PDB file of C-alpha atoms in Angstrom:
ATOM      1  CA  UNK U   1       0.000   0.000   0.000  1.00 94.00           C
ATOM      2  CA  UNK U   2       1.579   3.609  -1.026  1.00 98.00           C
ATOM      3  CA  UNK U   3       0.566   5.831   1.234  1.00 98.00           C
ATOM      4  CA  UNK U   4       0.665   9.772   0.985  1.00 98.00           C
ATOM      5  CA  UNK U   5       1.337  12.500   3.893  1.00 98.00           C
ATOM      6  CA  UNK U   6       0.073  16.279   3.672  1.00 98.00           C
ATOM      7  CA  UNK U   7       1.460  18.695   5.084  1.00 98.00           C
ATOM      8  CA  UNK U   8      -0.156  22.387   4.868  1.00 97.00           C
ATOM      9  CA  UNK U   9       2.376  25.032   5.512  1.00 97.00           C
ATOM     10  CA  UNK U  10       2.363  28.670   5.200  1.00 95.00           C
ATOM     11  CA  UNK U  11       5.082  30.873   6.479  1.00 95.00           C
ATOM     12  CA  UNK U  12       7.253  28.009   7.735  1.00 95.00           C
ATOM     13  CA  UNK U  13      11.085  28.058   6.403  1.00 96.00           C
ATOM     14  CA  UNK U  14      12.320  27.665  10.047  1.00 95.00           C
ATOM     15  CA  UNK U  15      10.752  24.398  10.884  1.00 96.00           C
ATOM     16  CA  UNK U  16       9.743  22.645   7.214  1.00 97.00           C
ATOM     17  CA  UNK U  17      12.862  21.234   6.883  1.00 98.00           C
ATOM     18  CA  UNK U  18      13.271  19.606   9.744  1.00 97.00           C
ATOM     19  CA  UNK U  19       9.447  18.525   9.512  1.00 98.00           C
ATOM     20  CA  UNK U  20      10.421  16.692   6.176  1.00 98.00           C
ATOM     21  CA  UNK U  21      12.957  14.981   6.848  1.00 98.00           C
ATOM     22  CA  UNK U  22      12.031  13.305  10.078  1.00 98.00           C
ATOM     23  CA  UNK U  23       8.525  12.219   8.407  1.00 98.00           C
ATOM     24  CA  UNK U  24      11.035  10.797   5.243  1.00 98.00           C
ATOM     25  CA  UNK U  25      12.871   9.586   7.811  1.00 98.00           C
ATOM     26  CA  UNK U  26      10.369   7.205   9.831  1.00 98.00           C
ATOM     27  CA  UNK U  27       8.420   6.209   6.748  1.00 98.00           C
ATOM     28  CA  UNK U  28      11.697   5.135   5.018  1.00 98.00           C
ATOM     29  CA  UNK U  29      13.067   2.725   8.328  1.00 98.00           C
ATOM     30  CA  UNK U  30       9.074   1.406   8.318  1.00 98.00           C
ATOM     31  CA  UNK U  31       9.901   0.209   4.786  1.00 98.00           C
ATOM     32  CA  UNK U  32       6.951   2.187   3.432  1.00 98.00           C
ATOM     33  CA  UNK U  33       6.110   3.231  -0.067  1.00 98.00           C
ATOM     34  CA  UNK U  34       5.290   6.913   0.349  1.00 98.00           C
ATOM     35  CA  UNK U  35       5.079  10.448  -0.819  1.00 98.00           C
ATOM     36  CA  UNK U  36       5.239  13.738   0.323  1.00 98.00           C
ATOM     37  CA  UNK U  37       3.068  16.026  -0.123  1.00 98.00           C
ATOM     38  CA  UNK U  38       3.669  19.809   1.209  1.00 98.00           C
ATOM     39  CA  UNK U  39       1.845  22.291   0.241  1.00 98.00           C
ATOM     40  CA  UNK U  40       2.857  25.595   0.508  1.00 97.00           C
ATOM     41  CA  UNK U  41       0.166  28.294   1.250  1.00 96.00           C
ATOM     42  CA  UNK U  42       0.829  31.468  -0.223  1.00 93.00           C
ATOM     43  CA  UNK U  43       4.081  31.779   1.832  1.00 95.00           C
ATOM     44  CA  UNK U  44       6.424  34.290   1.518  1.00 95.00           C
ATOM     45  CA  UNK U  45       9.311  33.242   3.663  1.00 95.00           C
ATOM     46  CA  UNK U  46      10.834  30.717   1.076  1.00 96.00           C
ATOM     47  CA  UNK U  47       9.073  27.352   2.727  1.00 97.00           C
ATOM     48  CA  UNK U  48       8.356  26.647  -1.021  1.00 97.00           C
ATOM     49  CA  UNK U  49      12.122  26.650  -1.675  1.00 98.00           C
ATOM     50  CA  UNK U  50      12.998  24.824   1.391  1.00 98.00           C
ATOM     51  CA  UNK U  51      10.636  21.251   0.240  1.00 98.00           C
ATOM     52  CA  UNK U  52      11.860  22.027  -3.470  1.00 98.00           C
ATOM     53  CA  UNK U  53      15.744  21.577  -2.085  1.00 98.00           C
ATOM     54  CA  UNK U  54      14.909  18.406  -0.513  1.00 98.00           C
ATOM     55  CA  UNK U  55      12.640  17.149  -3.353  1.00 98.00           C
ATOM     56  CA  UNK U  56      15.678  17.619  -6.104  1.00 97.00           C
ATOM     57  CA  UNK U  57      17.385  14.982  -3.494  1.00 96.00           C
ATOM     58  CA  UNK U  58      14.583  12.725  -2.914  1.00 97.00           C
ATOM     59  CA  UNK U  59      11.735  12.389  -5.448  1.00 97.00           C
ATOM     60  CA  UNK U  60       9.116  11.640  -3.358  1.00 98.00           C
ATOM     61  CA  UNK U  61       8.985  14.770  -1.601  1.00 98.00           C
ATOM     62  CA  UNK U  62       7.382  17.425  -3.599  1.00 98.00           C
ATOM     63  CA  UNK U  63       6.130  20.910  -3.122  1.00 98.00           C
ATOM     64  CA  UNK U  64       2.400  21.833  -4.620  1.00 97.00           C
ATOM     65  CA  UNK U  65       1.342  26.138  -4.551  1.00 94.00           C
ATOM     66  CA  UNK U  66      -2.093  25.724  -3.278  1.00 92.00           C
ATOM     67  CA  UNK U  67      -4.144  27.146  -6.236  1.00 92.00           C
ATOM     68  CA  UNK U  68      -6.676  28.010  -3.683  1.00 93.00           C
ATOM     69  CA  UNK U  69      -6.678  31.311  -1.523  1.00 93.00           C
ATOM     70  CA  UNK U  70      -4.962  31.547   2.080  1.00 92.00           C
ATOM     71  CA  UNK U  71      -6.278  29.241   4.701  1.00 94.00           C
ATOM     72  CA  UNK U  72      -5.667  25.823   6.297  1.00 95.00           C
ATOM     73  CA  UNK U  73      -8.676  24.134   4.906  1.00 96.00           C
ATOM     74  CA  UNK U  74      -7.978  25.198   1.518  1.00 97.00           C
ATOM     75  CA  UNK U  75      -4.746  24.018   1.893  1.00 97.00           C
ATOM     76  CA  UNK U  76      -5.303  20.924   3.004  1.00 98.00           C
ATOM     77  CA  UNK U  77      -8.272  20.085   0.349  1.00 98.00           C
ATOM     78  CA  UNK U  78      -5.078  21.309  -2.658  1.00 97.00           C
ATOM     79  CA  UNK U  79      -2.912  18.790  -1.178  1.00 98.00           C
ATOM     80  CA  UNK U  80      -5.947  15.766  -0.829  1.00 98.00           C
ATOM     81  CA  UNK U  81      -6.899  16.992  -4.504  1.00 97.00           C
ATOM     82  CA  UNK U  82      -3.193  15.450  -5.532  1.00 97.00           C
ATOM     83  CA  UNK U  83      -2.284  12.657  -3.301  1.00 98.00           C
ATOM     84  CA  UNK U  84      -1.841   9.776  -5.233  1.00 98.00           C
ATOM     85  CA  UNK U  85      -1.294   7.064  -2.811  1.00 98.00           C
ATOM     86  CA  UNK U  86      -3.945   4.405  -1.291  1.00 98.00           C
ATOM     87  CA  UNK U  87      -4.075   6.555   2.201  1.00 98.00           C
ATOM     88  CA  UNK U  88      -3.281   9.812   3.362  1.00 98.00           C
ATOM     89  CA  UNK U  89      -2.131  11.475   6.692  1.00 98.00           C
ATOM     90  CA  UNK U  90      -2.628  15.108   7.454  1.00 98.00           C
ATOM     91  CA  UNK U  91       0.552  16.240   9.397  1.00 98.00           C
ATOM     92  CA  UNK U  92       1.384  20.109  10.579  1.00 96.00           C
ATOM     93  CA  UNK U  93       4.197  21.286   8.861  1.00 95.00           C
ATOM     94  CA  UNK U  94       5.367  22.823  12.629  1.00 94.00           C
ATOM     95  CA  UNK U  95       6.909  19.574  13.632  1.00 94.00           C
ATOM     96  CA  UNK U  96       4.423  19.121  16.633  1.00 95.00           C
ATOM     97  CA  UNK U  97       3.479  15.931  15.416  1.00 97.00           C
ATOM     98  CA  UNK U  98       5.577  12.631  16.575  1.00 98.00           C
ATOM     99  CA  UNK U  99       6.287  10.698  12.806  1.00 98.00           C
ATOM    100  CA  UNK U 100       6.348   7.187  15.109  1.00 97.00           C
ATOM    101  CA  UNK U 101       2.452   8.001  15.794  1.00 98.00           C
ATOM    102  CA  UNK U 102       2.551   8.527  11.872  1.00 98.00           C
ATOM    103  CA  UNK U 103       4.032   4.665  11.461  1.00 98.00           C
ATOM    104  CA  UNK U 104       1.530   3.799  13.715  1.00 98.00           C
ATOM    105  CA  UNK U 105      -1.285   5.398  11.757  1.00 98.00           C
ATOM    106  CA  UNK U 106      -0.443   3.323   8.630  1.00 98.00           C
ATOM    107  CA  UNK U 107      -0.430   0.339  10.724  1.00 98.00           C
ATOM    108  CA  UNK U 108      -3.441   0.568  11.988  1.00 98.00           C
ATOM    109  CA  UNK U 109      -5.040   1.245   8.336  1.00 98.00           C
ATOM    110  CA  UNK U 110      -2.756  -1.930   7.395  1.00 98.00           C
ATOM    111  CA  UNK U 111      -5.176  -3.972   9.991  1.00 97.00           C
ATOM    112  CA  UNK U 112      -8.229  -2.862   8.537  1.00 97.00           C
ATOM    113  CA  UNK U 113      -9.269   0.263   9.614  1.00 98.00           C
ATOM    114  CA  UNK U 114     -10.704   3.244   7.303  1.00 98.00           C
ATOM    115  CA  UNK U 115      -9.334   5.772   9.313  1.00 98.00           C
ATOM    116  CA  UNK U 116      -6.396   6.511  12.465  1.00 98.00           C
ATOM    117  CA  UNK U 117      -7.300   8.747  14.746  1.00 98.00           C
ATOM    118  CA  UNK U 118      -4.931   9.830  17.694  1.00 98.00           C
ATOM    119  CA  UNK U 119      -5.646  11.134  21.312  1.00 98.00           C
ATOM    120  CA  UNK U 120      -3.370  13.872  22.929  1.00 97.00           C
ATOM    121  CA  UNK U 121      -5.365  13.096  26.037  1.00 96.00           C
ATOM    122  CA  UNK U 122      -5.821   9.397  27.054  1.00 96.00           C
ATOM    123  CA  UNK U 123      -3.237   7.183  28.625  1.00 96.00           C
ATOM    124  CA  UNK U 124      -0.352   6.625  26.844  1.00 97.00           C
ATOM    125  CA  UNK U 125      -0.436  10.252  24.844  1.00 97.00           C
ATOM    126  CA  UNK U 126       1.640  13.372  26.173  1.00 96.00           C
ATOM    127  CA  UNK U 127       1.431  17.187  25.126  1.00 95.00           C
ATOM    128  CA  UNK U 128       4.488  19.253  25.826  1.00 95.00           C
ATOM    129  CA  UNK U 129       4.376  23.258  25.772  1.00 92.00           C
ATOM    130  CA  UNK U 130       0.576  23.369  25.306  1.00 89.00           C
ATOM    131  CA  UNK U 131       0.578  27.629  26.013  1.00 88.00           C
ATOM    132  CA  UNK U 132      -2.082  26.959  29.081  1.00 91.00           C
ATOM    133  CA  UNK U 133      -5.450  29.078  27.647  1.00 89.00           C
ATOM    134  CA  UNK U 134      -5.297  27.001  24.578  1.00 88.00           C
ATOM    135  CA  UNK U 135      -5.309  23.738  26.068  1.00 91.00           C
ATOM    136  CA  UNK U 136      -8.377  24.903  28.117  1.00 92.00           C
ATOM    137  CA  UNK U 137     -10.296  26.226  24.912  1.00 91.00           C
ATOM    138  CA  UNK U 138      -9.446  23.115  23.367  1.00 92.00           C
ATOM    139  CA  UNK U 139     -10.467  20.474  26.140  1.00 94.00           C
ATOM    140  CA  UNK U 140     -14.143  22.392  26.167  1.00 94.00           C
ATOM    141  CA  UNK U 141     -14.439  22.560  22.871  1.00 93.00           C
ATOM    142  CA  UNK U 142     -13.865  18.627  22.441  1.00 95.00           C
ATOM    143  CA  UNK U 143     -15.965  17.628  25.120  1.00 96.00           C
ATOM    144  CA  UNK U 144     -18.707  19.573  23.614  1.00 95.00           C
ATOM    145  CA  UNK U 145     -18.441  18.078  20.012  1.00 96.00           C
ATOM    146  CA  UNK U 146     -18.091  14.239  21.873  1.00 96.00           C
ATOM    147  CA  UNK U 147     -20.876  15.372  23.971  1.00 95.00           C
ATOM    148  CA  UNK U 148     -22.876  15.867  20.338  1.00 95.00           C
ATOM    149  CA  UNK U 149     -21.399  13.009  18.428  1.00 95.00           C
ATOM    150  CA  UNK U 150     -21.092  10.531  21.047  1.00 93.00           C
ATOM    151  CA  UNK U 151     -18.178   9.051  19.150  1.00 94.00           C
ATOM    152  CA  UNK U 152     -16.257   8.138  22.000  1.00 94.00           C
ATOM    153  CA  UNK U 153     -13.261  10.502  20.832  1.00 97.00           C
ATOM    154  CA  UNK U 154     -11.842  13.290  22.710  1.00 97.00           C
ATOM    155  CA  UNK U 155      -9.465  14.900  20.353  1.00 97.00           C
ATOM    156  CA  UNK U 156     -11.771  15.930  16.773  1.00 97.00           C
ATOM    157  CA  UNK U 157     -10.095  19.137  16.947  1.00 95.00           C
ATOM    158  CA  UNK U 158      -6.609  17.414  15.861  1.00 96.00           C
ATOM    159  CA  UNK U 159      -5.682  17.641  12.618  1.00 96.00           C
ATOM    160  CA  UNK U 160      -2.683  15.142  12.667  1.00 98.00           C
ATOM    161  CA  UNK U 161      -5.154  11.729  11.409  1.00 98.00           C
ATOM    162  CA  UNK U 162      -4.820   9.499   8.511  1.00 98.00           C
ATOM    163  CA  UNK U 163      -7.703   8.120   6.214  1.00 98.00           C
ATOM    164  CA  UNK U 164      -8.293   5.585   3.536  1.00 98.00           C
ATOM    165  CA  UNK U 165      -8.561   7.014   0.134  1.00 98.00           C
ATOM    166  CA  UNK U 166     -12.204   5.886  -0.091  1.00 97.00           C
ATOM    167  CA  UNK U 167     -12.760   7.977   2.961  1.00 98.00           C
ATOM    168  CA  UNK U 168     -11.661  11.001   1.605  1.00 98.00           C
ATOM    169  CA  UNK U 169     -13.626  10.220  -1.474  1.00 97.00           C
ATOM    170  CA  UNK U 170     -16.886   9.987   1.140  1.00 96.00           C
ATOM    171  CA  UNK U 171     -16.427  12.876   2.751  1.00 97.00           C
ATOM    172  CA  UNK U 172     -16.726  15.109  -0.112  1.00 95.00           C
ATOM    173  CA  UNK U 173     -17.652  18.062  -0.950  1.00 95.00           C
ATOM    174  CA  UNK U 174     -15.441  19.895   1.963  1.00 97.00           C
ATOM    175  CA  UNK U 175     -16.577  23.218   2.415  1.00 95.00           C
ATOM    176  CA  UNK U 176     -14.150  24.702   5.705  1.00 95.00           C
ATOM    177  CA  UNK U 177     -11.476  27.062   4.014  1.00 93.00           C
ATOM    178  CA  UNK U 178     -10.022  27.358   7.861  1.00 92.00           C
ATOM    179  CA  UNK U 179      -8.766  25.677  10.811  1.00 92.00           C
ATOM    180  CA  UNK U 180     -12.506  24.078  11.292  1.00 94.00           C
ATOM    181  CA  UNK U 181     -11.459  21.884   8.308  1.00 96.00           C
ATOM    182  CA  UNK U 182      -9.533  19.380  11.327  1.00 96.00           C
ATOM    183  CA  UNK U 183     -13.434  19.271  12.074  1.00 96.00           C
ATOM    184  CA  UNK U 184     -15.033  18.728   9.272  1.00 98.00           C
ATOM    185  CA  UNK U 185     -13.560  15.742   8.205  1.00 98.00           C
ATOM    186  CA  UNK U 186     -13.620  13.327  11.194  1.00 98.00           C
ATOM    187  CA  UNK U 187     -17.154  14.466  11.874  1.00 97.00           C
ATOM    188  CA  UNK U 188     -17.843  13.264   8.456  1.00 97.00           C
ATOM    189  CA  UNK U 189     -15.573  10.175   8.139  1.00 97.00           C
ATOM    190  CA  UNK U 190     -17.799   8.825  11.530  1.00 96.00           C
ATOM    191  CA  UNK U 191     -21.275  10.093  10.375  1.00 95.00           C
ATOM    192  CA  UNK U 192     -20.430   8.472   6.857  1.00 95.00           C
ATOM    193  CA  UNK U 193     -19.923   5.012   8.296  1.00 95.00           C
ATOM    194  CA  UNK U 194     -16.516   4.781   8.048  1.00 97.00           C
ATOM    195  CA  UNK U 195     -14.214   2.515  10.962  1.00 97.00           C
ATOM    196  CA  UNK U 196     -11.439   3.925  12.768  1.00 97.00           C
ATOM    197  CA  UNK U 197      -9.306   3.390  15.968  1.00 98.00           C
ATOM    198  CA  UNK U 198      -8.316   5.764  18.815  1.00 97.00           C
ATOM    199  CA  UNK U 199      -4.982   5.588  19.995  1.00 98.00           C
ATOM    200  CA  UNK U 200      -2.224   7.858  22.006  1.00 98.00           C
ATOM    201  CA  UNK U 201      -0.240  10.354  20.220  1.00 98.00           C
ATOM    202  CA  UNK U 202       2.573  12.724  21.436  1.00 97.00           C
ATOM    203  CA  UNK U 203       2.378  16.900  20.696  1.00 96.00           C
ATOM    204  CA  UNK U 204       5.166  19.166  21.060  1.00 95.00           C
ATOM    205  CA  UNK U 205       4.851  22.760  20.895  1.00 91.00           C
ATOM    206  CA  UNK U 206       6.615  24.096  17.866  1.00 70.00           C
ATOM    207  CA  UNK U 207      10.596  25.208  18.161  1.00 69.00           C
ATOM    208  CA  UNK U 208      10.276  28.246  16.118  1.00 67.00           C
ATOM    209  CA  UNK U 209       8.192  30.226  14.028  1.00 57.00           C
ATOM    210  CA  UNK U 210       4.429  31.458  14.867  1.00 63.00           C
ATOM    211  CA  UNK U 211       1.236  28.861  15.399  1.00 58.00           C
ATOM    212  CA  UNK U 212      -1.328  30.260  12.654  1.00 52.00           C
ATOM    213  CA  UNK U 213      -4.300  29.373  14.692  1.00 54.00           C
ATOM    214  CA  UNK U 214      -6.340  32.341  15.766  1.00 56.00           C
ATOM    215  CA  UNK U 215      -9.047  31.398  18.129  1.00 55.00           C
ATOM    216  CA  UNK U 216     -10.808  34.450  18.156  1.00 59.00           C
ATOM    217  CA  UNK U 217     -11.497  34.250  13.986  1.00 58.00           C
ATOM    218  CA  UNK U 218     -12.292  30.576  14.196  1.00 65.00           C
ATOM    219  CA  UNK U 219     -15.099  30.427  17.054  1.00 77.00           C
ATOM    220  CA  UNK U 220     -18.216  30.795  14.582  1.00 88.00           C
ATOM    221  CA  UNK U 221     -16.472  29.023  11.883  1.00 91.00           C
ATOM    222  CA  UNK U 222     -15.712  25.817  14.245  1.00 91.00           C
ATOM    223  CA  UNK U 223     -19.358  26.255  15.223  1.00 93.00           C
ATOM    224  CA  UNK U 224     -20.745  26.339  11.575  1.00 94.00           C
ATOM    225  CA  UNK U 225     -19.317  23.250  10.955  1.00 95.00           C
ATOM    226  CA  UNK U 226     -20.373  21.016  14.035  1.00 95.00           C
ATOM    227  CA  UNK U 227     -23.967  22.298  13.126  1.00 96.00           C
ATOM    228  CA  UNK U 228     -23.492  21.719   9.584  1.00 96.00           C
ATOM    229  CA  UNK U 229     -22.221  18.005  10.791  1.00 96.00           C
ATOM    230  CA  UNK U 230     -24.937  17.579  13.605  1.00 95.00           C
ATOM    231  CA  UNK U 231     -27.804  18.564  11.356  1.00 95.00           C
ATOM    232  CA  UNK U 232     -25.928  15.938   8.474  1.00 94.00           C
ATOM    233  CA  UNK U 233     -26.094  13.301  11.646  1.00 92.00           C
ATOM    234  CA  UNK U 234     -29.556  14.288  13.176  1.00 87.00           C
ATOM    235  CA  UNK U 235     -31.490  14.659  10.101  1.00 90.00           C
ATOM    236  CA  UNK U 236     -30.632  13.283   7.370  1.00 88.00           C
ATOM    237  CA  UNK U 237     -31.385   9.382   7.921  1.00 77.00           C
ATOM    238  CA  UNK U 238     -28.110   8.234   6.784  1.00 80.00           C
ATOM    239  CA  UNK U 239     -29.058   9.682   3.192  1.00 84.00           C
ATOM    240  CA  UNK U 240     -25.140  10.701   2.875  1.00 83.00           C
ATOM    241  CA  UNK U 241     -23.574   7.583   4.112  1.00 81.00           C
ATOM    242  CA  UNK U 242     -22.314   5.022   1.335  1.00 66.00           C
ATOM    243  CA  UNK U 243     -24.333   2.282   0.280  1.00 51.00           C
ATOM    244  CA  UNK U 244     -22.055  -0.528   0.284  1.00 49.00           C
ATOM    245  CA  UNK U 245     -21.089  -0.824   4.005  1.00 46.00           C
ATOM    246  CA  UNK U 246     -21.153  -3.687   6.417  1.00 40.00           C
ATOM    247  CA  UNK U 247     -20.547  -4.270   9.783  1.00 41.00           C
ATOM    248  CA  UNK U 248     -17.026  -4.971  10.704  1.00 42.00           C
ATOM    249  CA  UNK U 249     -14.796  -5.238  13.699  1.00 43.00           C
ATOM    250  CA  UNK U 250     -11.052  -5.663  12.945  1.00 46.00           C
ATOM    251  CA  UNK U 251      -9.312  -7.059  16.299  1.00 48.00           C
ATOM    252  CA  UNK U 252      -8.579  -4.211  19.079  1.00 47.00           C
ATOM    253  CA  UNK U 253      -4.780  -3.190  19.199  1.00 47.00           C
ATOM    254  CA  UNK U 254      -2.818  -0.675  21.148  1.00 48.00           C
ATOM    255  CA  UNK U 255      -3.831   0.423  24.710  1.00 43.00           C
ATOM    256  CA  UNK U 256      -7.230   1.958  24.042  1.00 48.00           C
ATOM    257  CA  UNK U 257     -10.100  -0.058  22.710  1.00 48.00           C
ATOM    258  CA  UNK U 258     -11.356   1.251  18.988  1.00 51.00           C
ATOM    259  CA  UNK U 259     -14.508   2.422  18.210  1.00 49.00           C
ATOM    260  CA  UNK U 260     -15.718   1.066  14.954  1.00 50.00           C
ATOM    261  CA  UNK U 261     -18.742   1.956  13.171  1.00 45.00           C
ATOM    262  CA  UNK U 262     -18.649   0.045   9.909  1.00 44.00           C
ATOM    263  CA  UNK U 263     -16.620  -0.793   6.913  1.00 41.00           C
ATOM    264  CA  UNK U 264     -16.369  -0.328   3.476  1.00 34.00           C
ATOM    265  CA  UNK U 265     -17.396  -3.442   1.047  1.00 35.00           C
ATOM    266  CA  UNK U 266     -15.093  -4.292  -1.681  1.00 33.00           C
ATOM    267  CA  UNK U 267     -17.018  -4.636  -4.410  1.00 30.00           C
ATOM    268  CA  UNK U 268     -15.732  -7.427  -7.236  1.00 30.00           C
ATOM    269  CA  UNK U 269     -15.206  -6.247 -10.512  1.00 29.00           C
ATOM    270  CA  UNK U 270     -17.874  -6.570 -12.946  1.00 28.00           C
ATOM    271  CA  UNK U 271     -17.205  -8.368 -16.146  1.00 28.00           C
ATOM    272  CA  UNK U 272     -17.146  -6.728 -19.212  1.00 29.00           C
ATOM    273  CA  UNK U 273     -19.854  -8.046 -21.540  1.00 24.00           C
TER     274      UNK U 273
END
C-alpha cells in the first residue's frame, strides 16, 4: 500500500525542513512506499524553496502552490486533490506531530481500519508546551463536540489523522477554508460510516516560528461546521452515508479499545460483456 502525507504550511522556512525529513525519515526505516506532499500556502518566507531543495534529493517529496486562496482548509483540500497514494495522513508542517504516531497510523489502516485517529489526552499520549489558555479552549471545545457526536473521541479538533482514500472520497464536498477543516472531516468520516481506531499520540509545541491558529477568527467558523455536521447526523437518515457498508470489527490493538462503526465493502469487478 503507497501511502501519501500532507502537510499544509504557510510561512514556515524555520521548521519545514526539519518537519520533512524526520517524516522521510520514519516512513523510510518502516519500509513504506510513500510520498510527500507539502503544500505551501501562499508563503512568503521561502518554505516553497525549502521542500523544493529536498525534493531535487529525494523524489518523493514534492512541493504543490495551493491554487486556492490563504487558509488551512484550503490548503489541506489542494494537497488531498493530488495525493496519489492508497491513504493519506494530514501532518502540521510545525513539527508538533511525533512521525512514530505517523508509522503507527499506517499500521493501523494496514489492519483494517478506514481511518487513524490519535488522542493527545488518554493514557499513553503526552502534550508538551501546550501555552495553558489554549489547552483549556481546546479540552471544552472537544468535550462539547463528543458530547454531540457521542463518538467516544476526545481529540476531533486534531488535525494530525490518517484516512483511507475511499474515505476522503466519502467525505466530499469539503466546504471549511479554515482551521474548522480538522473538524469537518472526522465528523464526516464517523457520520459516513466509516471505521477507525483511537490511539495515544505525542504533541510538542513548535521550536520556532508562529502557530497560525487564531481562536478568536475561528469560534463561529468551528461552530458552523459542528452544526453543519450535527444537522448531516440528526437529520438526514443516513441519506449521505455510502451504500455498500457492512458491519465490521477488525481485532482491538494498542492500549485503548477502537470504536468502529462500519466498513467499506469491496465490491468485485464486474465483467465486461
Amino acid at each position: 500500500m503507497k501511502v501519501s502525507v500532507v502537510i499544509p504550511a504557510h510561512d514556515e522556512a524555520e521548521v519545514i525542513g526539519p518537519t520533512v525529513t524526520a517524516v522521510a525519515s520514519a516512513l523510510e526505516e518502516a519500509g513504506r512506499d510513500y510520498e510527500i506532499v507539502v503544500v505551501d500556502d501562499a508563503s512568503t518566507d521561502g518554505t516553497g524553496a525549502v521542500v523544493a531543495a529536498l525534493g531535487e534529493r529525494d523524489p518523493r517529496i514534492r512541493v504543490l502552490r495551493s491554487h486556492y486562496a490563504n487558509g488551512f482548509g484550503f490548503a489541506v483540500r489542494a494537497g488531498l486533490e493530488s495525493f496519489t497514494g492508497d491513504a493519506v495522513a494530514i501532518v502540521m508542517g510545525d513539527g508538533s506531530d511525533d512521525p512514530r504516531d505517523l508509522v503507527r497510523y499506517f499500521e493501523l489502516i494496514d489492519e483494517g481500519y478506514d481511518c487513524a485517529f490519535g488522542s493527545r489526552f488518554v493514557g499513553g499520549g503526552s502534550v508538551h508546551g501546550y501555552p495553558r489558555f489554549k489547552l483549556l479552549v481546546n479540552r471544552v471545545v472537544n468535550f462539547g463536540v463528543q458530547l454531540l457526536f457521542r463518538h467516544g473521541y476526545d481529540d476531533t479538533t486534531n488535525a494530525f489523522k490518517a484516512y483511507r482514500r475511499e474515505v476522503v472520497e466519502s467525505v466530499q464536498p469539503l466546504v471549511s477554508n479554515h482551521f474548522n477543516l480538522t473538524v469537518e472531516l472526522p465528523l464526516k468520516a464517523v457520520i459516513r460510516g466509516h471505521s477507525y481506531a483511537i490511539v495515544p499520540i505525542s504533541w510538542t509545541n513548535r521550536a520556532a516560528g508562529e502557530s497560525k491558529l487564531g481562536l478568536r477568527e475561528m469560534g463561529s467558523r468551528y461552530a458552523f461546521i459542528v452544526l453543519l455536521a450535527f444537522l448531516e447526523h440528526h437529520l438526514t437518515r443516513g441519506d449521505y452515508r455510502r451504500a455498500d457498508y457492512h458491519d465490521f470489527r477488525p481485532p482491538a490493538s494498542g492500549p485503548v479499545a477502537p470504536r468502529v462503526t462500519g466498513r467499506l465493502r469491496r465490491r468485485a469487478p464486474e465483467r465486461v460483456r
